[in-house]
Amino acid sequence: QQYDEIRKLGAEVIAVHVECSPAGTVATKKQHRIKYPLTNDDRLEAVGHYSPTSTFLIDARGVVRARWLDLIHKRVGASEIIAAIKRLE
C-alpha cells in the first residue's frame, strides 16, 4: 500500500516468492494486486543465501543496511522500512 512512497524516496521493493511455481507466483501477484516486482525462487536458490522470512534493506552498492527477522505471516511494516530508508538519506 505504501509502494509509491517508497519509490518516491528513490528505493525499490523486490519480493522473492518461494512457496510455489512461477505460475503460482504470477497468480499470487494478480490475486493480491502486488505492484512491486515479485520474482519466483521455486528452486530455493535464494534461500541458501538469505532467510525466506526476512526483509533486507540493501543499498545501491549491495551493502545490507538493515535486516528484519520476520515470521511467515507477520512481516515488517512498510512504515518501519520507510523510516529506515529516511535514516540513510
Coordinates of C-alpha atoms in Angstrom, one line a residue:
Q1 CA 0.0 0.0 0.0
Q2 CA 2.9 2.4 0.5
Y3 CA 4.9 1.2 -2.5
D4 CA 4.6 4.6 -4.2
E5 CA 6.0 6.4 -1.1
I6 CA 9.0 4.0 -1.1
R7 CA 9.6 4.7 -4.8
K8 CA 9.5 8.5 -4.2
L9 CA 12.4 8.0 -1.7
G10 CA 14.4 6.5 -4.6
A11 CA 14.1 2.9 -3.3
E12 CA 12.6 -0.2 -4.9
V13 CA 10.8 -3.2 -3.3
I14 CA 11.7 -6.6 -4.7
A15 CA 10.0 -9.7 -3.3
V16 CA 11.1 -13.3 -3.7
H17 CA 8.3 -15.8 -3.6
V18 CA 9.4 -19.3 -2.5
E19 CA 6.2 -21.0 -1.9
C20 CA 5.1 -22.2 -5.4
S21 CA 5.8 -22.5 -9.1
P22 CA 6.4 -19.5 -11.4
A23 CA 2.8 -19.7 -12.5
G24 CA 1.7 -19.6 -8.8
T25 CA 3.8 -16.5 -8.3
V26 CA 2.1 -14.8 -11.2
A27 CA -1.3 -15.8 -9.8
T28 CA -0.3 -14.5 -6.3
K29 CA 0.8 -11.2 -7.8
K30 CA -2.5 -10.8 -9.6
Q31 CA -4.7 -12.0 -6.7
H32 CA -3.1 -9.6 -4.2
R33 CA -2.7 -6.8 -6.8
I34 CA 1.0 -6.5 -5.9
K35 CA 2.6 -3.5 -7.7
Y36 CA 6.2 -4.2 -6.9
P37 CA 8.4 -6.8 -8.7
L38 CA 7.8 -10.3 -7.4
T39 CA 10.2 -13.0 -8.5
N40 CA 10.0 -16.7 -8.1
D41 CA 12.5 -18.9 -6.3
D42 CA 10.8 -22.3 -6.6
R43 CA 14.3 -24.0 -6.7
L44 CA 15.1 -22.3 -3.4
E45 CA 18.4 -20.8 -4.6
A46 CA 17.9 -17.5 -2.7
V47 CA 17.0 -19.4 0.5
G48 CA 20.6 -20.7 0.7
H49 CA 21.8 -17.1 1.0
Y50 CA 19.0 -15.3 2.7
S51 CA 16.3 -16.3 5.1
P52 CA 13.0 -16.6 3.3
T53 CA 11.2 -14.9 6.2
S54 CA 13.5 -11.9 6.5
T55 CA 13.3 -8.4 5.0
F56 CA 16.5 -6.7 3.9
L57 CA 17.3 -3.1 3.1
I58 CA 20.2 -3.2 0.6
D59 CA 21.8 0.0 -0.7
A60 CA 22.8 0.7 -4.3
R61 CA 26.3 -0.9 -3.7
G62 CA 24.8 -4.1 -2.5
V63 CA 25.5 -3.5 1.2
V64 CA 22.8 -4.7 3.6
R65 CA 21.9 -1.7 5.7
A66 CA 19.1 -3.2 7.7
R67 CA 17.5 -6.6 8.3
W68 CA 14.3 -7.6 9.9
L69 CA 13.8 -11.2 11.0
D70 CA 10.1 -11.7 10.1
L71 CA 7.7 -14.5 10.7
I72 CA 5.8 -16.2 7.8
H73 CA 2.6 -14.3 8.5
K74 CA 4.0 -11.3 10.3
R75 CA 6.2 -9.1 8.3
V76 CA 7.9 -5.8 9.0
G77 CA 5.6 -2.9 8.2
A78 CA 6.1 -0.5 5.3
S79 CA 6.3 2.4 7.7
E80 CA 9.3 0.9 9.5
I81 CA 11.0 0.3 6.2
I82 CA 10.3 3.9 5.1
A83 CA 11.8 5.2 8.4
A84 CA 14.9 3.1 7.8
I85 CA 15.3 4.5 4.3
K86 CA 14.9 8.0 5.5
R87 CA 17.6 7.4 8.1
L88 CA 20.0 6.5 5.3
E89 CA 19.5 9.9 3.5

